[in-house]
Coordinates of C-alpha atoms in Angstrom, one line a residue:
M1037 CA 0.0 0.0 0.0
E1038 CA 2.8 2.4 0.9
L1039 CA 4.6 1.8 -2.4
A1040 CA 1.4 2.3 -4.4
K1041 CA 0.8 5.6 -2.7
L1042 CA 4.3 6.7 -3.5
K1043 CA 3.9 5.8 -7.1
L1044 CA 0.8 8.0 -7.4
V1045 CA 2.5 10.9 -5.8
F1046 CA 5.7 10.7 -7.8
F1047 CA 4.1 10.0 -11.2
F1048 CA 1.7 12.9 -10.6
S1049 CA 4.7 15.2 -10.0
L1050 CA 7.0 13.7 -12.6
A1051 CA 5.9 16.0 -15.4
C1052 CA 6.9 19.0 -13.3
L1053 CA 10.2 17.5 -12.1
I1054 CA 11.7 16.2 -15.2
P1055 CA 12.4 19.5 -17.0
R1056 CA 14.5 20.6 -14.0
L1057 CA 16.6 17.5 -13.9
S1058 CA 19.0 18.5 -16.5
A1059 CA 22.4 17.8 -14.9
N1060 CA 25.0 18.4 -17.7
I1061 CA 22.4 18.1 -20.4
A1062 CA 22.5 21.3 -22.5
K1063 CA 19.1 20.7 -24.1
F1064 CA 16.6 18.2 -22.6
D1065 CA 15.8 16.3 -25.8
D1066 CA 13.3 13.5 -26.2
V1067 CA 15.9 10.7 -25.6
W1068 CA 16.9 12.1 -22.2
R1069 CA 13.3 12.8 -21.3
R1070 CA 12.4 9.2 -22.0
R1071 CA 15.4 8.0 -20.0
A1072 CA 14.3 10.1 -17.0
E1073 CA 10.8 8.7 -17.1
E1074 CA 12.2 5.1 -17.3
A1075 CA 14.6 5.8 -14.5
M1076 CA 11.9 7.0 -12.2
E1077 CA 9.8 3.9 -12.9
A1078 CA 12.9 1.8 -12.2
T1079 CA 13.5 3.7 -8.9
L1080 CA 10.0 3.0 -7.8
Q1081 CA 10.4 -0.7 -8.6
A1082 CA 13.8 -0.9 -6.8
Y1083 CA 12.5 0.9 -3.7
H1084 CA 12.0 -1.5 -0.8
P1085 CA 8.9 -0.6 1.3
D1086 CA 10.4 -2.3 4.3
P1087 CA 14.0 -1.1 4.5
L1088 CA 14.7 -2.4 8.0
S1089 CA 14.2 -6.0 6.7
V1090 CA 17.0 -5.4 4.2
T1091 CA 19.3 -4.1 7.0
N1092 CA 18.4 -7.1 9.2
D1093 CA 19.1 -9.6 6.4
F1094 CA 22.4 -8.0 5.9
N1095 CA 23.2 -8.2 9.6
L1096 CA 22.3 -11.9 9.6
I1097 CA 24.7 -12.6 6.7
V1098 CA 27.5 -10.7 8.5
H1099 CA 26.8 -12.5 11.8
N1100 CA 26.9 -16.0 10.2
S1101 CA 29.9 -15.3 7.9
S1102 CA 32.5 -13.3 9.9
E1103 CA 35.5 -14.8 11.5
D1104 CA 35.9 -14.8 15.2
K1105 CA 39.4 -13.4 15.3
T1106 CA 39.5 -9.7 16.3
S1107 CA 41.9 -6.8 16.4
T1108 CA 41.5 -3.1 17.2
R1109 CA 44.7 -2.1 15.6
R1110 CA 45.0 -1.5 11.9
G1111 CA 48.3 -2.6 10.3
L1112 CA 50.6 0.0 8.7
F1113 CA 49.5 1.1 5.2
K1114 CA 52.9 -0.1 3.9
T1115 CA 52.3 -3.6 5.2
R1116 CA 48.9 -3.8 3.6
I1117 CA 50.2 -2.8 0.2
S1118 CA 53.1 -5.1 0.5
H1119 CA 50.8 -8.0 1.3
R1120 CA 48.6 -7.4 -1.7
R1121 CA 51.5 -7.0 -4.2
E1122 CA 53.8 -9.8 -3.0
G1123 CA 51.4 -12.5 -2.1
G1124 CA 50.9 -14.3 1.2
P1125 CA 47.9 -16.3 2.5
C1126 CA 44.6 -15.1 1.1
K1127 CA 42.1 -13.9 3.7
A1128 CA 38.6 -12.8 2.9
T1129 CA 37.4 -11.2 6.1
N1130 CA 33.8 -10.2 5.3
P1131 CA 30.9 -12.0 3.6
I1132 CA 31.0 -10.0 0.3
D1133 CA 34.6 -11.0 -0.2
R1134 CA 34.1 -14.6 0.9
C1135 CA 31.7 -15.0 -2.0
W1136 CA 34.5 -14.8 -4.6
R1137 CA 37.9 -14.1 -3.2
C1138 CA 40.5 -16.8 -2.3
K1139 CA 39.4 -18.9 -5.3
E1140 CA 42.2 -19.6 -7.8
N1141 CA 39.8 -19.7 -10.7
W1142 CA 38.2 -16.3 -10.1
A1143 CA 39.4 -15.0 -13.5
K1144 CA 37.7 -17.9 -15.3
N1145 CA 34.4 -17.2 -13.6
R1146 CA 34.5 -13.4 -13.3
Q1147 CA 30.7 -13.0 -13.5
R1148 CA 30.3 -14.9 -10.2
L1149 CA 31.0 -11.5 -8.7
A1150 CA 27.5 -10.4 -9.5
K1151 CA 26.2 -13.0 -7.0
C1152 CA 28.1 -11.4 -4.2
V1153 CA 26.4 -8.0 -3.6
K1154 CA 24.6 -7.5 -0.3
G1155 CA 22.6 -4.7 1.2
F1156 CA 20.2 -2.4 -0.7
G1157 CA 22.0 -3.0 -4.0
Y1158 CA 21.4 -6.8 -3.7
N1159 CA 19.5 -7.1 -7.0
T1160 CA 22.4 -5.5 -9.0
T1161 CA 23.8 -7.9 -11.7
G1162 CA 25.7 -5.5 -13.8
G1163 CA 26.8 -7.1 -17.1
E1164 CA 26.1 -10.7 -15.9
G1165 CA 25.1 -12.9 -18.9
G1166 CA 26.7 -10.6 -21.4
P1167 CA 29.9 -11.1 -23.3
I1168 CA 33.4 -10.1 -22.0
Y1169 CA 34.7 -6.8 -23.4
V1170 CA 38.5 -6.4 -23.1
V1171 CA 39.7 -2.8 -22.9
T1172 CA 43.0 -2.7 -24.8
D1173 CA 43.4 1.1 -25.4
C1174 CA 43.7 3.7 -22.6
S1175 CA 43.0 6.7 -24.9
D1176 CA 39.9 8.8 -24.9
D1177 CA 40.4 11.0 -28.0
N1178 CA 37.0 10.6 -29.9
L1179 CA 34.0 11.4 -27.8
V1180 CA 31.4 11.1 -30.6
D1181 CA 32.7 7.9 -32.3
P1182 CA 34.8 6.2 -29.6
K1183 CA 37.5 3.9 -30.7
P1184 CA 36.8 0.2 -30.3
G1185 CA 38.9 -1.2 -27.4
T1186 CA 38.6 1.9 -25.3
L1187 CA 36.6 2.2 -22.1
R1188 CA 34.3 4.8 -23.6
H1189 CA 33.4 2.5 -26.5
A1190 CA 32.7 -0.3 -24.0
V1191 CA 30.3 1.5 -21.7
V1192 CA 28.0 2.9 -24.5
Q1193 CA 27.3 -0.5 -26.1
N1194 CA 23.8 -1.9 -26.0
G1195 CA 22.9 -4.8 -23.7
P1196 CA 24.8 -6.4 -20.8
L1197 CA 28.6 -6.3 -21.0
W1198 CA 31.3 -7.4 -18.6
I1199 CA 34.2 -5.0 -19.1
I1200 CA 37.8 -6.0 -18.2
F1201 CA 41.3 -4.7 -18.9
A1202 CA 44.1 -6.3 -21.0
N1203 CA 46.8 -4.8 -18.9
D1204 CA 47.7 -2.0 -16.3
M1205 CA 46.6 1.4 -17.6
N1206 CA 46.0 5.0 -16.7
I1207 CA 42.9 6.4 -18.3
R1208 CA 42.5 10.2 -18.5
L1209 CA 38.9 11.0 -19.6
N1210 CA 38.6 14.1 -21.7
Q1211 CA 34.9 14.4 -20.7
E1212 CA 32.6 12.6 -18.3
L1213 CA 32.3 8.9 -19.0
I1214 CA 28.5 8.3 -19.5
M1215 CA 27.5 4.7 -18.7
T1216 CA 24.6 2.7 -20.0
S1217 CA 22.6 0.1 -18.1
D1218 CA 23.7 -3.5 -17.5
K1219 CA 27.4 -2.9 -17.3
T1220 CA 30.2 -4.1 -15.1
I1221 CA 33.6 -2.4 -15.0
D1222 CA 35.9 -5.1 -13.5
G1223 CA 39.5 -4.0 -12.8
R1224 CA 40.7 -7.3 -11.3
G1225 CA 43.9 -8.6 -12.8
A1226 CA 45.1 -5.1 -13.8
D1227 CA 46.2 -1.9 -12.0
V1228 CA 43.7 0.5 -13.5
H1229 CA 43.5 4.2 -12.7
V1230 CA 40.9 6.7 -13.9
A1231 CA 42.7 9.9 -13.1
F1232 CA 43.7 13.5 -14.0
G1233 CA 40.6 14.0 -16.2
A1234 CA 36.8 13.8 -15.9
G1235 CA 34.9 11.3 -13.8
I1236 CA 32.2 8.6 -14.3
T1237 CA 28.5 9.4 -14.7
I1238 CA 25.7 7.0 -14.0
Q1239 CA 22.6 8.9 -15.1
Y1240 CA 19.1 7.6 -15.7
V1241 CA 20.3 4.0 -15.9
K1242 CA 20.1 0.9 -13.8
N1243 CA 22.2 -2.2 -13.0
V1244 CA 25.8 -1.0 -12.9
I1245 CA 28.8 -2.6 -11.0
I1246 CA 32.1 -0.8 -10.7
H1247 CA 34.8 -2.9 -9.1
G1248 CA 38.5 -2.9 -8.4
I1249 CA 39.8 0.4 -9.9
H1250 CA 41.5 3.5 -8.6
I1251 CA 39.7 6.9 -9.2
H1252 CA 41.6 10.0 -8.2
H1253 CA 42.5 13.6 -9.2
I1254 CA 39.2 14.0 -11.1
V1255 CA 38.7 17.5 -12.4
P1256 CA 35.7 19.4 -14.0
A1257 CA 35.3 19.1 -17.8
S1258 CA 33.9 21.7 -20.2
G1259 CA 31.3 19.5 -21.8
G1260 CA 30.4 19.3 -25.4
T1261 CA 29.0 16.7 -27.8
I1262 CA 29.4 13.3 -26.3
R1263 CA 28.1 9.8 -27.3
D1264 CA 26.0 8.7 -24.4
S1265 CA 24.7 5.4 -25.9
Q1266 CA 25.3 3.3 -29.0
D1267 CA 22.3 5.1 -30.6
H1268 CA 22.5 8.6 -29.4
V1269 CA 24.9 11.6 -29.2
G1270 CA 24.0 14.5 -27.0
L1271 CA 25.3 17.9 -26.0
R1272 CA 26.5 18.1 -22.4
T1273 CA 27.3 21.1 -20.2
S1274 CA 30.3 21.1 -17.9
S1275 CA 30.8 18.4 -15.3
D1276 CA 31.6 19.1 -11.7
G1277 CA 34.6 16.9 -11.0
D1278 CA 32.9 14.1 -9.1
G1279 CA 34.7 10.8 -9.0
I1280 CA 31.4 8.9 -9.5
S1281 CA 28.2 10.7 -10.1
I1282 CA 24.9 8.7 -9.7
F1283 CA 22.0 10.6 -11.0
G1284 CA 18.4 9.3 -11.1
S1285 CA 19.7 5.7 -11.2
C1286 CA 19.1 2.4 -9.3
N1287 CA 20.6 -1.0 -8.6
I1288 CA 24.2 0.2 -8.3
W1289 CA 27.1 -1.5 -6.6
L1290 CA 30.5 0.1 -6.0
D1291 CA 33.0 -2.3 -4.6
H1292 CA 36.8 -2.3 -3.9
L1293 CA 37.4 1.1 -5.2
S1294 CA 40.4 3.3 -4.1
M1295 CA 39.3 6.9 -4.3
S1296 CA 40.9 10.3 -3.4
Q1297 CA 41.5 13.9 -4.4
C1298 CA 38.6 14.7 -6.7
Q1299 CA 37.5 18.3 -7.4
D1300 CA 34.0 17.9 -6.1
G1301 CA 32.7 14.7 -4.3
L1302 CA 34.3 11.3 -4.4
I1303 CA 30.8 9.7 -4.8
D1304 CA 27.5 11.6 -5.3
A1305 CA 24.2 9.8 -5.5
I1306 CA 21.3 12.2 -6.1
Q1307 CA 17.9 12.8 -7.8
G1308 CA 16.0 9.8 -6.6
S1309 CA 18.8 7.2 -6.9
T1310 CA 18.2 4.1 -4.8
A1311 CA 19.1 0.4 -4.3
I1312 CA 22.8 1.3 -3.9
T1313 CA 25.6 -0.6 -2.1
I1314 CA 29.0 1.0 -1.5
S1315 CA 31.4 -1.6 0.0
N1316 CA 35.0 -2.5 0.5
C1317 CA 36.2 1.0 -0.7
H1318 CA 39.2 2.9 0.6
F1319 CA 38.7 6.7 0.8
T1320 CA 41.6 9.2 1.4
K1321 CA 42.7 12.8 1.0
H1322 CA 39.4 14.5 0.3
N1323 CA 36.9 17.0 1.7
D1324 CA 33.3 16.1 0.7
V1325 CA 33.5 12.3 0.5
I1326 CA 30.0 10.9 -0.1
L1327 CA 26.9 13.0 -0.8
L1328 CA 23.6 11.1 -0.8
G1329 CA 20.8 13.6 -1.8
A1330 CA 21.6 17.0 -3.1
S1331 CA 18.6 19.1 -2.2
D1332 CA 16.3 19.4 0.8
A1333 CA 13.5 20.3 -1.5
Y1334 CA 13.7 17.2 -3.8
S1335 CA 11.1 14.9 -2.3
P1336 CA 11.8 11.8 -4.5
D1337 CA 15.0 11.4 -2.5
S1338 CA 12.8 9.9 0.2
L1339 CA 13.1 6.8 -2.0
M1340 CA 16.8 6.7 -1.5
Q1341 CA 18.1 3.5 0.2
V1342 CA 21.8 3.0 0.5
T1343 CA 24.1 0.5 2.3
I1344 CA 27.6 1.6 3.2
A1345 CA 29.6 -1.4 4.4
F1346 CA 33.2 -2.6 5.1
N1347 CA 34.8 0.7 3.9
H1348 CA 37.9 2.3 5.3
F1349 CA 37.6 6.1 5.7
G1350 CA 41.3 6.9 5.9
Q1351 CA 43.9 9.6 5.9
G1352 CA 43.1 13.2 4.9
L1353 CA 39.3 13.1 5.0
I1354 CA 37.3 16.1 6.3
Q1355 CA 33.5 15.4 6.2
R1356 CA 30.5 13.7 4.5
M1357 CA 31.1 10.0 5.2
P1358 CA 28.3 10.2 4.2
R1359 CA 26.1 13.3 4.2
C1360 CA 22.4 12.2 3.8
R1361 CA 19.0 13.6 3.0
L1362 CA 15.5 12.2 3.3
G1363 CA 16.2 8.5 2.6
F1364 CA 17.2 5.4 4.6
F1365 CA 20.9 4.7 5.1
H1366 CA 22.5 1.6 6.7
V1367 CA 26.1 2.4 7.7
V1368 CA 27.6 -0.9 8.9
N1369 CA 31.0 -2.3 9.9
N1370 CA 33.1 0.6 8.4
D1371 CA 36.4 1.8 9.9
Y1372 CA 36.6 5.6 10.4
T1373 CA 40.2 6.3 11.3
H1374 CA 40.3 9.9 10.2
W1375 CA 38.0 13.0 9.9
Q1376 CA 38.5 16.7 10.5
M1377 CA 35.0 18.0 10.9
Y1378 CA 32.6 15.1 11.3
A1379 CA 31.9 11.6 9.9
I1380 CA 28.2 11.2 9.3
G1381 CA 25.9 14.2 8.6
G1382 CA 22.4 14.8 7.3
S1383 CA 19.4 17.0 6.9
K1384 CA 15.7 16.8 6.1
N1385 CA 15.0 13.8 8.4
P1386 CA 17.1 11.0 7.0
T1387 CA 17.0 7.6 8.8
I1388 CA 20.5 6.5 9.6
I1389 CA 21.2 3.2 11.2
S1390 CA 24.9 3.0 12.3
Q1391 CA 26.0 -0.5 13.4
G1392 CA 29.3 -2.0 14.2
N1393 CA 31.5 0.8 13.0
R1394 CA 34.8 1.9 14.6
F1395 CA 35.1 5.7 15.0
I1396 CA 38.5 7.1 16.0
A1397 CA 38.0 10.9 16.6
P1398 CA 40.7 13.4 15.7
D1399 CA 42.7 15.1 18.5
D1400 CA 40.7 18.4 17.9
N1401 CA 38.3 18.7 20.9
K1402 CA 35.9 20.5 18.6
A1403 CA 35.5 17.5 16.2
K1404 CA 34.8 14.6 18.5
S1405 CA 31.2 14.3 17.4
V1406 CA 30.7 11.6 14.8
T1407 CA 27.4 13.2 13.7
N1408 CA 26.4 16.6 12.3
R1409 CA 22.8 17.7 11.6
N1410 CA 23.8 20.4 9.2
Y1411 CA 22.4 23.4 10.9
A1412 CA 19.1 21.9 12.0
S1413 CA 17.7 22.9 15.4
V1414 CA 17.4 20.4 18.2
D1415 CA 13.7 20.7 18.1
E1416 CA 13.8 19.6 14.4
W1417 CA 16.4 16.8 14.5
K1418 CA 15.4 15.2 17.8
H1419 CA 12.7 13.3 15.9
W1420 CA 15.0 12.0 13.3
L1421 CA 15.8 8.3 13.7
W1422 CA 19.6 8.0 14.0
R1423 CA 20.7 4.9 15.8
S1424 CA 24.0 3.7 17.0
E1425 CA 24.3 0.0 17.8
E1426 CA 27.5 -1.9 18.7
D1427 CA 29.7 1.0 17.4
L1428 CA 33.2 1.4 18.9
F1429 CA 34.2 4.9 19.9
M1430 CA 37.8 5.8 20.5
N1431 CA 39.8 9.0 21.3
G1432 CA 36.7 10.7 22.7
A1433 CA 34.4 10.1 19.7
Y1434 CA 30.7 10.1 20.4
F1435 CA 27.4 9.7 18.4
N1436 CA 24.3 11.9 19.0
T1437 CA 21.4 9.5 18.6
S1438 CA 17.9 10.8 18.1
G1439 CA 14.3 9.6 17.5
D1440 CA 12.7 6.6 19.2
I1441 CA 15.9 4.6 19.4
N1442 CA 14.2 2.0 21.7
A1443 CA 11.3 1.3 19.4
K1444 CA 10.7 -2.4 19.0
L1445 CA 10.8 -3.7 15.4
N1446 CA 8.2 -6.2 14.3
F1447 CA 10.5 -8.7 12.6
P1448 CA 11.4 -12.3 13.4
R1449 CA 14.1 -12.5 16.1
R1450 CA 16.7 -14.0 13.8
E1451 CA 16.4 -10.9 11.5
L1452 CA 17.3 -8.6 14.4
I1453 CA 20.7 -10.1 14.9
K1454 CA 23.1 -7.2 15.0
A1455 CA 26.1 -6.6 12.7
K1456 CA 29.5 -7.6 14.1
S1457 CA 30.7 -5.3 16.9
G1458 CA 32.8 -2.3 16.1
T1459 CA 35.7 -4.1 17.6
R1460 CA 35.7 -6.2 14.5
A1461 CA 35.6 -3.3 12.0
N1462 CA 39.2 -3.0 11.2
R1463 CA 39.4 -6.7 10.4
L1464 CA 36.3 -6.6 8.2
T1465 CA 37.8 -3.7 6.3
R1466 CA 41.4 -5.0 6.2
Y1467 CA 41.4 -5.3 2.4
A1468 CA 39.4 -2.3 1.5
G1469 CA 40.3 -0.6 -1.8
A1470 CA 41.4 -1.9 -5.1
L1471 CA 43.0 -5.3 -4.8
Y1472 CA 46.1 -6.4 -6.7
C1473 CA 44.8 -9.7 -8.2
K1474 CA 46.9 -11.9 -10.4
I1475 CA 45.2 -14.2 -12.9
G1476 CA 45.7 -17.8 -11.8
E1477 CA 46.3 -17.0 -8.2
K1478 CA 44.0 -16.4 -5.2
C1479 CA 43.0 -12.7 -5.0

């Protein structure tokens, strides 16, 4: 019943909303209008009317899959990199990784990865069932007629496609890389950097996986005529310099990414995007890390449902890990070792369930709070549901909870099993970031 009411409300307002949703589109032509309409329909289908059941299912998986060994001390960064590059025993420390890592034949069965996503993005299959496309050329010279073998040529093809890389490469995008639906970018087996150019745009599409690459030093691009699908070329305005921009899209999984130093955000998910999982990523050296919802006035963002799990928020970060609006956000078993202002923020009554995270506050006594309500008054935010369960707080960190945090949830007892304690967070995130996988060996 709730979903049916939402459909009536949003379809009634869609005609008014679509003309304003013109991010980077110079002229809102019929192709992009149709895409916006299809994307809103996909968002409504992907929206889960009972989001707490999704978080509880996720917690059950973590509880049943995690190892018992614990540690509250993260190893030195140098040690982690050395272990990845030079080998050693393979250890998959969380249930997403256990689904595919530590199997010698992972490269012969790459598409198994699509079975491994958990959380709100659980229906994401990416390019599963489609052919393998091998990127052999790191250039990005022709935006209208991309050269076969380039990443830009791969992502605009029709139908499902599983995109891999022939060798290590650095890709500098001259303009934003506009992806189409049903695609996987799989960097395993190569050291792939998208850097020193434009970022990746996921706009009005569905079913995208991006895994195992480095994204850094992304800068704004001027826009221009760009191929955005196999059958359409459109005129784009300038891009903002986001590492990954998710706009009006659903069923998205971002996994094992290493991201830093982008001009705008590392990851933005806005304009009614939903059914998203961000997992096993390593974030460093950035101000505005993750933005989930761009405007307090955009009501379809109440459909936004995002899982943020097993990520390491590392050196040189300032704020927005994430910064949320309106929707439902499950922040589970992440390791927050650095921030300068705050870790988790929000406005416009988002629901935030924080479970089993480790929060190590900075030495600055003015930045001990994990949370920030972004200028809302106490009378306003005291009703927002922000829970903290089994989180570990170190160096004076604290979490301002709000809402009816003691409300009993009407779910079977087994679904209410909590995520692993925050004392396990650094183990669960030990291999966050892009992995250095070698074909024929355990990853």
